[in-house]
Amino acid sequence: MRILMLEGFDRGNFSTRWRTYCVGEYLRQHGHQVRYYHLLLNVDEAPVLRGLPAVVQQAALRLIAAVRAVLARRWCRWAGRVIVLNVYSSRWLTRYLNRRCGGYVYDTVDFADTEDFIRLHCAPGWRGMPQRLKMRMNYRTFLAYVDNARIVCTNNFHCIEQAGRRGRKTHLFIDPIPNEYLKPLPQREPGAPFILGWTGSFATTRYLEEYIDVLTFFTRGRGVRLELMEGEPRFAAKANATVVPWTVDNFKQHLPHWSVGIAPLPSSVPFTGKFPGKILQYMAAGIPSIVTPKGMATHFITHGETGFYANTADEWIGFIHHFIEHPEDVVRMGRNARADFEARFSLEAQMPAYEHALSLNDTGGA
């Protein structure tokens, strides 16, 4: 089948790599013709914008996205199946795609809990008003893509519930990391330093702020190292942590050497639809996790077998202590986590059901 992957991801986003490129490569290897079409460009892809003020760059990129949405119709006519990935712009495009034979698949990873993200990421009062307005407008566009899709494919239960209430067929598709992308250590060296690790972004480092006392309890004078992949430097300095720049090589090399991966979330926000992809990455790397049990986090960890759920500061301290004092549990739970990843969440485990749900093996559009 001819498949068009029409996507609006930031190309640096973790989900981009799994849901777009890894899925696309798998489909190619299984006989499909796959074409990627990026609605959104970044400044590096539009060099004429370099050096211009940021507000001008953003306005120009939005205009380019609108033009590219119009031009996308050519490739939509070529495709037997269109998969729209995380697009929240050009609402008119939903109606055009819906009129096509077979409609389109909407694959989305965000906006299941917009108000939670507004509370965390938007400044209060009038200073945060433009960003709040933009996020709520994006949410309305998100709902238009949901309402016109033949099936909604997503990585979180809350979004599935939203789509189901609106009468849409749904398919749960966890970000699919290939088995070979991250390789666990064959064995851990005796006497190796105990390393707590966290993957995220500059913006999501704020999720750690509530836990600064827990982290510094271990990083100051107790021999524990803390590595933040893409963390915010000022927070890292306060936590006595090391910031590791995100590159593919750093990602593949550092994660398997961590002792435990952490995924804390602020206690003040429900995070009903939060998908903590970092837990999946820790599992793929063969390391156990300590996790705040919110949103999709409760779908990943088996408490005491592949990691621990922690709600309070005392629980966080207790579980970190447990791993320090019981290195055999670091190994045992890490192996269990990797086995669970391979069985439930890897690209190879999920793709047969994905192809079936999206009817990608139909003869039409070949």
mmCIF file of C-alpha atoms in Angstrom:
data_model
loop_
_atom_site.group_PDB
_atom_site.id
_atom_site.type_symbol
_atom_site.label_atom_id
_atom_site.label_comp_id
_atom_site.label_asym_id
_atom_site.label_seq_id
_atom_site.Cartn_x
_atom_site.Cartn_y
_atom_site.Cartn_z
ATOM 1 C CA MET A 1 0.000 0.000 0.000
ATOM 2 C CA ARG A 2 1.061 3.596 -0.634
ATOM 3 C CA ILE A 3 1.207 5.335 2.749
ATOM 4 C CA LEU A 4 1.649 9.073 3.314
ATOM 5 C CA MET A 5 2.884 10.094 6.772
ATOM 6 C CA LEU A 6 1.751 13.707 7.051
ATOM 7 C CA GLU A 7 3.321 14.991 10.238
ATOM 8 C CA GLY A 8 3.523 18.084 12.370
ATOM 9 C CA PHE A 9 6.152 16.928 14.861
ATOM 10 C CA ASP A 10 9.192 18.835 15.936
ATOM 11 C CA ARG A 11 11.886 16.643 14.371
ATOM 12 C CA GLY A 12 13.810 16.636 17.663
ATOM 13 C CA ASN A 13 10.865 15.127 19.519
ATOM 14 C CA PHE A 14 11.324 11.567 20.834
ATOM 15 C CA SER A 15 7.898 10.533 19.539
ATOM 16 C CA THR A 16 8.903 11.678 16.047
ATOM 17 C CA ARG A 17 11.616 9.070 15.918
ATOM 18 C CA TRP A 18 9.418 6.218 17.056
ATOM 19 C CA ARG A 19 6.005 6.992 15.551
ATOM 20 C CA THR A 20 7.202 8.394 12.226
ATOM 21 C CA TYR A 21 10.599 7.145 11.133
ATOM 22 C CA CYS A 22 10.771 3.785 12.922
ATOM 23 C CA VAL A 23 7.202 2.932 11.940
ATOM 24 C CA GLY A 24 7.833 4.103 8.381
ATOM 25 C CA GLU A 25 10.965 1.973 8.059
ATOM 26 C CA TYR A 26 9.138 -1.075 9.420
ATOM 27 C CA LEU A 27 6.323 -0.588 6.897
ATOM 28 C CA ARG A 28 8.828 -0.264 4.055
ATOM 29 C CA GLN A 29 10.498 -3.487 5.096
ATOM 30 C CA HIS A 30 7.090 -5.168 4.988
ATOM 31 C CA GLY A 31 6.286 -4.200 1.436
ATOM 32 C CA HIS A 32 4.594 -0.802 1.731
ATOM 33 C CA GLN A 33 5.545 2.379 -0.126
ATOM 34 C CA VAL A 34 6.049 5.132 2.444
ATOM 35 C CA ARG A 35 6.483 8.871 1.928
ATOM 36 C CA TYR A 36 7.058 11.472 4.682
ATOM 37 C CA TYR A 37 5.654 14.970 4.327
ATOM 38 C CA HIS A 38 6.526 17.578 6.971
ATOM 39 C CA LEU A 39 3.899 20.285 7.416
ATOM 40 C CA LEU A 40 6.101 22.131 9.897
ATOM 41 C CA LEU A 41 9.597 23.283 9.098
ATOM 42 C CA ASN A 42 12.183 24.690 11.459
ATOM 43 C CA VAL A 43 14.585 27.561 10.929
ATOM 44 C CA ASP A 44 17.388 25.230 9.844
ATOM 45 C CA GLU A 45 15.145 23.982 7.034
ATOM 46 C CA ALA A 46 14.278 27.551 5.996
ATOM 47 C CA PRO A 47 17.719 29.249 6.118
ATOM 48 C CA VAL A 48 16.370 32.473 4.643
ATOM 49 C CA LEU A 49 14.792 33.117 8.066
ATOM 50 C CA ARG A 50 18.057 32.958 9.994
ATOM 51 C CA GLY A 51 18.988 36.187 11.704
ATOM 52 C CA LEU A 52 15.425 37.526 11.725
ATOM 53 C CA PRO A 53 13.664 38.335 15.019
ATOM 54 C CA ALA A 54 12.052 35.303 16.659
ATOM 55 C CA VAL A 55 8.523 36.681 16.284
ATOM 56 C CA VAL A 56 9.085 37.148 12.527
ATOM 57 C CA GLN A 57 10.532 33.636 12.225
ATOM 58 C CA GLN A 58 7.496 32.113 13.943
ATOM 59 C CA ALA A 59 5.024 34.062 11.797
ATOM 60 C CA ALA A 60 6.876 33.011 8.640
ATOM 61 C CA LEU A 61 6.990 29.357 9.718
ATOM 62 C CA ARG A 62 3.224 29.391 10.333
ATOM 63 C CA LEU A 63 2.684 30.828 6.845
ATOM 64 C CA ILE A 64 4.968 28.176 5.337
ATOM 65 C CA ALA A 65 2.998 25.475 7.166
ATOM 66 C CA ALA A 66 -0.258 26.784 5.688
ATOM 67 C CA VAL A 67 1.212 26.753 2.173
ATOM 68 C CA ARG A 68 2.630 23.256 2.669
ATOM 69 C CA ALA A 69 -0.800 22.049 3.786
ATOM 70 C CA VAL A 70 -2.227 23.163 0.432
ATOM 71 C CA LEU A 71 0.613 21.500 -1.472
ATOM 72 C CA ALA A 72 0.126 18.295 0.552
ATOM 73 C CA ARG A 73 -3.053 17.533 -1.396
ATOM 74 C CA ARG A 74 -0.971 16.187 -4.276
ATOM 75 C CA TRP A 75 0.560 13.491 -2.103
ATOM 76 C CA CYS A 76 -2.779 12.789 -0.415
ATOM 77 C CA ARG A 77 -4.198 11.867 -3.827
ATOM 78 C CA TRP A 78 -1.207 9.561 -4.399
ATOM 79 C CA ALA A 79 -1.650 7.662 -1.123
ATOM 80 C CA GLY A 80 -3.845 4.694 -0.379
ATOM 81 C CA ARG A 81 -3.725 5.581 3.319
ATOM 82 C CA VAL A 82 -2.912 8.932 4.935
ATOM 83 C CA ILE A 83 -1.605 8.933 8.506
ATOM 84 C CA VAL A 84 -1.750 12.414 10.067
ATOM 85 C CA LEU A 85 0.729 12.642 12.942
ATOM 86 C CA ASN A 86 0.328 15.280 15.662
ATOM 87 C CA VAL A 87 -0.945 18.037 13.366
ATOM 88 C CA TYR A 88 -2.766 20.932 15.063
ATOM 89 C CA SER A 89 -2.929 23.401 12.176
ATOM 90 C CA SER A 90 -4.837 23.900 8.914
ATOM 91 C CA ARG A 91 -8.226 22.774 10.226
ATOM 92 C CA TRP A 92 -9.686 22.862 6.710
ATOM 93 C CA LEU A 93 -7.396 19.950 5.840
ATOM 94 C CA THR A 94 -9.492 17.622 8.036
ATOM 95 C CA ARG A 95 -12.522 18.065 5.770
ATOM 96 C CA TYR A 96 -10.457 17.571 2.622
ATOM 97 C CA LEU A 97 -8.907 14.365 3.957
ATOM 98 C CA ASN A 98 -12.269 13.098 5.180
ATOM 99 C CA ARG A 99 -13.662 13.316 1.639
ATOM 100 C CA ARG A 100 -10.881 11.127 0.322
ATOM 101 C CA CYS A 101 -11.635 7.433 -0.249
ATOM 102 C CA GLY A 102 -10.751 5.731 3.027
ATOM 103 C CA GLY A 103 -10.395 8.971 4.999
ATOM 104 C CA TYR A 104 -7.343 9.348 7.226
ATOM 105 C CA VAL A 105 -5.789 8.000 10.418
ATOM 106 C CA TYR A 106 -5.100 10.567 13.137
ATOM 107 C CA ASP A 107 -2.075 9.641 15.226
ATOM 108 C CA THR A 108 -1.723 11.972 18.197
ATOM 109 C CA VAL A 109 0.412 12.036 21.344
ATOM 110 C CA ASP A 110 -0.642 15.293 23.051
ATOM 111 C CA PHE A 111 -3.467 17.608 24.039
ATOM 112 C CA ALA A 112 -5.309 15.021 26.084
ATOM 113 C CA ASP A 113 -4.843 17.221 29.166
ATOM 114 C CA THR A 114 -4.385 20.726 27.787
ATOM 115 C CA GLU A 115 -5.451 22.489 30.988
ATOM 116 C CA ASP A 116 -2.796 20.592 32.973
ATOM 117 C CA PHE A 117 -0.117 21.818 30.590
ATOM 118 C CA ILE A 118 -1.475 25.367 30.687
ATOM 119 C CA ARG A 119 -1.211 25.407 34.495
ATOM 120 C CA LEU A 120 2.379 24.206 34.330
ATOM 121 C CA HIS A 121 3.820 25.937 31.283
ATOM 122 C CA CYS A 122 1.968 29.244 30.854
ATOM 123 C CA ALA A 123 2.804 32.331 32.859
ATOM 124 C CA PRO A 124 -0.067 33.572 35.077
ATOM 125 C CA GLY A 125 -2.107 36.652 34.245
ATOM 126 C CA TRP A 126 -1.833 38.674 31.066
ATOM 127 C CA ARG A 127 1.769 37.572 30.354
ATOM 128 C CA GLY A 128 0.640 34.007 29.708
ATOM 129 C CA MET A 129 -2.542 34.955 27.865
ATOM 130 C CA PRO A 130 -1.181 34.585 24.281
ATOM 131 C CA GLN A 131 0.237 31.132 25.007
ATOM 132 C CA ARG A 132 -2.960 29.996 26.745
ATOM 133 C CA LEU A 133 -5.020 31.233 23.804
ATOM 134 C CA LYS A 134 -2.761 29.428 21.337
ATOM 135 C CA MET A 135 -2.935 26.133 23.242
ATOM 136 C CA ARG A 136 -6.746 26.273 23.471
ATOM 137 C CA MET A 137 -7.045 27.077 19.765
ATOM 138 C CA ASN A 138 -4.749 24.143 19.018
ATOM 139 C CA TYR A 139 -6.986 21.978 21.169
ATOM 140 C CA ARG A 140 -10.047 22.911 19.101
ATOM 141 C CA THR A 141 -8.107 22.021 15.953
ATOM 142 C CA PHE A 142 -7.086 18.742 17.591
ATOM 143 C CA LEU A 143 -10.777 17.938 18.136
ATOM 144 C CA ALA A 144 -11.518 18.700 14.468
ATOM 145 C CA TYR A 145 -8.876 16.168 13.409
ATOM 146 C CA VAL A 146 -10.346 13.649 15.862
ATOM 147 C CA ASP A 147 -13.921 14.198 14.648
ATOM 148 C CA ASN A 148 -13.074 13.708 10.976
ATOM 149 C CA ALA A 149 -10.692 10.747 11.319
ATOM 150 C CA ARG A 150 -11.644 7.174 10.394
ATOM 151 C CA ILE A 151 -9.582 5.980 13.378
ATOM 152 C CA VAL A 152 -7.663 7.754 16.158
ATOM 153 C CA CYS A 153 -4.343 6.174 17.076
ATOM 154 C CA THR A 154 -2.791 7.445 20.324
ATOM 155 C CA ASN A 155 -0.420 6.600 23.153
ATOM 156 C CA ASN A 156 -2.671 7.415 26.126
ATOM 157 C CA PHE A 157 -5.936 6.180 27.593
ATOM 158 C CA HIS A 158 -7.358 9.638 28.240
ATOM 159 C CA CYS A 159 -7.180 10.586 24.574
ATOM 160 C CA ILE A 160 -8.787 7.247 23.666
ATOM 161 C CA GLU A 161 -11.640 8.034 26.063
ATOM 162 C CA GLN A 162 -12.055 11.500 24.526
ATOM 163 C CA ALA A 163 -12.142 10.104 20.990
ATOM 164 C CA GLY A 164 -14.458 7.263 22.006
ATOM 165 C CA ARG A 165 -16.972 9.688 23.521
ATOM 166 C CA ARG A 166 -16.968 11.504 20.172
ATOM 167 C CA GLY A 167 -17.826 8.298 18.347
ATOM 168 C CA ARG A 168 -14.389 7.560 16.905
ATOM 169 C CA LYS A 169 -12.788 4.173 16.510
ATOM 170 C CA THR A 170 -9.483 4.083 18.436
ATOM 171 C CA HIS A 171 -6.253 2.116 18.730
ATOM 172 C CA LEU A 172 -3.746 2.312 21.595
ATOM 173 C CA PHE A 173 -0.247 2.583 20.126
ATOM 174 C CA ILE A 174 2.580 3.156 22.620
ATOM 175 C CA ASP A 175 5.607 4.957 21.127
ATOM 176 C CA PRO A 176 7.269 1.960 19.422
ATOM 177 C CA ILE A 177 11.019 1.766 20.024
ATOM 178 C CA PRO A 178 12.742 -0.995 17.989
ATOM 179 C CA ASN A 179 14.328 -3.770 20.041
ATOM 180 C CA GLU A 180 17.781 -2.975 18.680
ATOM 181 C CA TYR A 181 17.643 0.798 19.264
ATOM 182 C CA LEU A 182 18.769 0.531 22.900
ATOM 183 C CA LYS A 183 20.887 -2.382 24.073
ATOM 184 C CA PRO A 184 21.061 -3.227 27.799
ATOM 185 C CA LEU A 185 24.429 -3.918 29.376
ATOM 186 C CA PRO A 186 25.269 -7.656 29.368
ATOM 187 C CA GLN A 187 26.249 -7.266 33.020
ATOM 188 C CA ARG A 188 26.964 -4.441 35.450
ATOM 189 C CA GLU A 189 30.520 -3.890 36.627
ATOM 190 C CA PRO A 190 31.066 -4.439 40.375
ATOM 191 C CA GLY A 191 31.761 -1.135 42.103
ATOM 192 C CA ALA A 192 30.350 0.987 39.275
ATOM 193 C CA PRO A 193 28.943 4.344 40.491
ATOM 194 C CA PHE A 194 25.243 4.522 41.286
ATOM 195 C CA ILE A 195 23.659 6.806 38.673
ATOM 196 C CA LEU A 196 20.149 8.224 38.732
ATOM 197 C CA GLY A 197 19.102 9.247 35.229
ATOM 198 C CA TRP A 198 16.329 11.375 33.734
ATOM 199 C CA THR A 199 15.424 12.117 30.116
ATOM 200 C CA GLY A 200 13.324 15.123 29.215
ATOM 201 C CA SER A 201 13.718 18.643 27.895
ATOM 202 C CA PHE A 202 14.661 22.134 29.011
ATOM 203 C CA ALA A 203 10.984 22.909 29.672
ATOM 204 C CA THR A 204 10.042 19.709 31.506
ATOM 205 C CA THR A 205 12.928 20.034 33.967
ATOM 206 C CA ARG A 206 10.412 21.961 36.072
ATOM 207 C CA TYR A 207 8.725 18.624 36.857
ATOM 208 C CA LEU A 208 11.769 17.879 39.026
ATOM 209 C CA GLU A 209 11.654 21.069 41.102
ATOM 210 C CA GLU A 210 9.334 19.610 43.736
ATOM 211 C CA TYR A 211 11.877 16.830 44.292
ATOM 212 C CA ILE A 212 15.024 18.965 44.632
ATOM 213 C CA ASP A 213 15.453 18.034 48.326
ATOM 214 C CA VAL A 214 15.157 14.322 47.523
ATOM 215 C CA LEU A 215 17.739 14.579 44.759
ATOM 216 C CA THR A 216 20.263 16.661 46.692
ATOM 217 C CA PHE A 217 19.899 14.299 49.670
ATOM 218 C CA PHE A 218 21.673 11.716 47.499
ATOM 219 C CA THR A 219 23.894 13.827 45.236
ATOM 220 C CA ARG A 220 25.627 15.808 48.008
ATOM 221 C CA GLY A 221 28.002 13.599 49.967
ATOM 222 C CA ARG A 222 26.424 10.202 49.350
ATOM 223 C CA GLY A 223 28.254 9.233 46.171
ATOM 224 C CA VAL A 224 25.183 9.199 43.902
ATOM 225 C CA ARG A 225 25.458 10.770 40.448
ATOM 226 C CA LEU A 226 22.480 12.402 38.758
ATOM 227 C CA GLU A 227 22.443 12.802 34.973
ATOM 228 C CA LEU A 228 19.787 14.915 33.226
ATOM 229 C CA MET A 229 19.534 14.351 29.509
ATOM 230 C CA GLU A 230 18.562 17.786 28.109
ATOM 231 C CA GLY A 231 18.012 19.266 31.578
ATOM 232 C CA GLU A 232 17.962 22.958 32.440
ATOM 233 C CA PRO A 233 21.461 24.072 33.562
ATOM 234 C CA ARG A 234 20.392 26.234 36.521
ATOM 235 C CA PHE A 235 18.320 23.422 38.018
ATOM 236 C CA ALA A 236 21.160 20.973 37.373
ATOM 237 C CA ALA A 237 23.539 23.200 39.344
ATOM 238 C CA LYS A 238 21.116 23.308 42.292
ATOM 239 C CA ALA A 239 20.688 19.525 42.197
ATOM 240 C CA ASN A 240 24.422 18.867 41.794
ATOM 241 C CA ALA A 241 23.580 17.091 38.523
ATOM 242 C CA THR A 242 25.279 16.733 35.151
ATOM 243 C CA VAL A 243 23.465 17.841 31.998
ATOM 244 C CA VAL A 244 23.989 15.434 29.097
ATOM 245 C CA PRO A 245 23.238 17.000 25.678
ATOM 246 C CA TRP A 246 20.765 14.961 23.674
ATOM 247 C CA THR A 247 22.301 13.239 20.671
ATOM 248 C CA VAL A 248 21.534 9.792 19.315
ATOM 249 C CA ASP A 249 24.954 8.564 20.446
ATOM 250 C CA ASN A 250 24.610 10.024 23.958
ATOM 251 C CA PHE A 251 21.127 8.549 24.265
ATOM 252 C CA LYS A 252 22.268 5.058 23.295
ATOM 253 C CA GLN A 253 25.447 5.164 25.372
ATOM 254 C CA HIS A 254 24.274 6.762 28.626
ATOM 255 C CA LEU A 255 20.888 5.159 29.330
ATOM 256 C CA PRO A 256 22.077 1.536 29.693
ATOM 257 C CA HIS A 257 24.795 2.693 32.154
ATOM 258 C CA TRP A 258 22.308 4.370 34.478
ATOM 259 C CA SER A 259 21.372 2.396 37.586
ATOM 260 C CA VAL A 260 17.798 3.689 37.847
ATOM 261 C CA GLY A 261 15.638 5.951 35.691
ATOM 262 C CA ILE A 262 13.342 8.462 37.397
ATOM 263 C CA ALA A 263 10.039 9.930 36.187
ATOM 264 C CA PRO A 264 8.609 12.281 38.835
ATOM 265 C CA LEU A 265 5.585 14.501 38.183
ATOM 266 C CA PRO A 266 4.330 17.489 40.203
ATOM 267 C CA SER A 267 1.775 16.574 42.867
ATOM 268 C CA SER A 268 -0.327 19.683 42.141
ATOM 269 C CA VAL A 269 -1.424 18.622 38.623
ATOM 270 C CA PRO A 270 -3.611 15.552 37.856
ATOM 271 C CA PHE A 271 -1.864 14.707 34.541
ATOM 272 C CA THR A 272 -4.782 12.504 33.497
ATOM 273 C CA GLY A 273 -3.452 12.016 29.979
ATOM 274 C CA LYS A 274 0.278 12.333 30.531
ATOM 275 C CA PHE A 275 2.375 9.869 28.546
ATOM 276 C CA PRO A 276 5.761 9.522 30.283
ATOM 277 C CA GLY A 277 7.778 8.193 27.352
ATOM 278 C CA LYS A 278 10.925 8.261 29.463
ATOM 279 C CA ILE A 279 9.707 5.162 31.341
ATOM 280 C CA LEU A 280 9.532 3.279 28.061
ATOM 281 C CA GLN A 281 13.084 4.378 27.261
ATOM 282 C CA TYR A 282 14.333 3.154 30.641
ATOM 283 C CA MET A 283 12.645 -0.214 30.094
ATOM 284 C CA ALA A 284 14.191 -0.539 26.637
ATOM 285 C CA ALA A 285 17.619 0.217 28.141
ATOM 286 C CA GLY A 286 17.160 -2.535 30.717
ATOM 287 C CA ILE A 287 17.044 -0.361 33.839
ATOM 288 C CA PRO A 288 14.348 -0.139 36.555
ATOM 289 C CA SER A 289 12.327 3.022 37.185
ATOM 290 C CA ILE A 290 10.942 5.034 40.060
ATOM 291 C CA VAL A 291 7.776 6.731 38.866
ATOM 292 C CA THR A 292 4.954 9.012 39.991
ATOM 293 C CA PRO A 293 1.779 6.927 39.403
ATOM 294 C CA LYS A 294 -0.183 9.340 37.208
ATOM 295 C CA GLY A 295 -1.619 9.122 33.708
ATOM 296 C CA MET A 296 -0.155 6.419 31.503
ATOM 297 C CA ALA A 297 2.668 5.779 33.980
ATOM 298 C CA THR A 298 0.415 3.244 35.691
ATOM 299 C CA HIS A 299 0.351 1.190 32.481
ATOM 300 C CA PHE A 300 4.081 0.515 32.416
ATOM 301 C CA ILE A 301 5.539 -0.448 35.774
ATOM 302 C CA THR A 302 4.805 -3.583 37.807
ATOM 303 C CA HIS A 303 5.544 -2.420 41.352
ATOM 304 C CA GLY A 304 8.404 -4.379 42.861
ATOM 305 C CA GLU A 305 9.106 -6.259 39.616
ATOM 306 C CA THR A 306 10.152 -3.658 37.033
ATOM 307 C CA GLY A 307 10.376 -0.597 39.298
ATOM 308 C CA PHE A 308 8.546 1.288 42.023
ATOM 309 C CA TYR A 309 5.692 3.792 42.231
ATOM 310 C CA ALA A 310 6.420 6.676 44.621
ATOM 311 C CA ASN A 311 3.975 9.359 45.757
ATOM 312 C CA THR A 312 5.735 11.074 48.660
ATOM 313 C CA ALA A 313 9.250 12.365 49.290
ATOM 314 C CA ASP A 314 9.744 9.647 51.919
ATOM 315 C CA GLU A 315 8.787 6.979 49.372
ATOM 316 C CA TRP A 316 11.204 8.412 46.806
ATOM 317 C CA ILE A 317 14.042 8.414 49.347
ATOM 318 C CA GLY A 318 13.145 4.908 50.516
ATOM 319 C CA PHE A 319 13.074 3.391 47.035
ATOM 320 C CA ILE A 320 16.331 5.044 45.948
ATOM 321 C CA HIS A 321 17.908 3.734 49.163
ATOM 322 C CA HIS A 322 16.551 0.285 48.337
ATOM 323 C CA PHE A 323 18.296 0.206 44.967
ATOM 324 C CA ILE A 324 21.561 1.504 46.458
ATOM 325 C CA GLU A 325 21.508 -1.146 49.173
ATOM 326 C CA HIS A 326 20.283 -3.959 46.903
ATOM 327 C CA PRO A 327 22.203 -3.817 43.603
ATOM 328 C CA GLU A 328 20.864 -7.270 42.794
ATOM 329 C CA ASP A 329 17.407 -5.668 42.468
ATOM 330 C CA VAL A 330 18.804 -3.141 39.987
ATOM 331 C CA VAL A 331 19.821 -6.110 37.837
ATOM 332 C CA ARG A 332 16.685 -8.201 38.459
ATOM 333 C CA MET A 333 14.165 -5.419 37.863
ATOM 334 C CA GLY A 334 16.144 -4.108 34.907
ATOM 335 C CA ARG A 335 16.005 -7.507 33.225
ATOM 336 C CA ASN A 336 12.287 -7.786 33.991
ATOM 337 C CA ALA A 337 11.693 -4.305 32.553
ATOM 338 C CA ARG A 338 13.525 -5.160 29.319
ATOM 339 C CA ALA A 339 11.588 -8.426 28.946
ATOM 340 C CA ASP A 340 8.290 -6.582 29.500
ATOM 341 C CA PHE A 341 9.321 -3.946 26.959
ATOM 342 C CA GLU A 342 10.087 -6.567 24.321
ATOM 343 C CA ALA A 343 6.823 -8.418 24.938
ATOM 344 C CA ARG A 344 4.415 -5.444 25.118
ATOM 345 C CA PHE A 345 5.872 -2.174 23.896
ATOM 346 C CA SER A 346 8.594 -2.712 21.303
ATOM 347 C CA LEU A 347 8.047 -1.833 17.650
ATOM 348 C CA GLU A 348 8.156 -5.514 16.759
ATOM 349 C CA ALA A 349 5.514 -6.429 19.360
ATOM 350 C CA GLN A 350 3.054 -3.689 18.414
ATOM 351 C CA MET A 351 3.215 -3.439 14.638
ATOM 352 C CA PRO A 352 1.071 -6.464 13.651
ATOM 353 C CA ALA A 353 -1.894 -5.078 15.616
ATOM 354 C CA TYR A 354 -1.173 -1.577 14.263
ATOM 355 C CA GLU A 355 -1.235 -2.774 10.650
ATOM 356 C CA HIS A 356 -4.479 -4.647 11.295
ATOM 357 C CA ALA A 357 -6.199 -1.746 13.091
ATOM 358 C CA LEU A 358 -5.273 0.692 10.323
ATOM 359 C CA SER A 359 -6.205 -1.795 7.548
ATOM 360 C CA LEU A 360 -2.769 -1.356 5.992
ATOM 361 C CA ASN A 361 -2.880 -4.762 4.364
ATOM 362 C CA ASP A 362 -5.992 -4.004 2.328
ATOM 363 C CA THR A 363 -5.412 -4.304 -1.409
ATOM 364 C CA GLY A 364 -6.834 -0.884 -2.213
ATOM 365 C CA GLY A 365 -4.307 1.885 -2.893
ATOM 366 C CA ALA A 366 -1.422 -0.490 -3.529
#
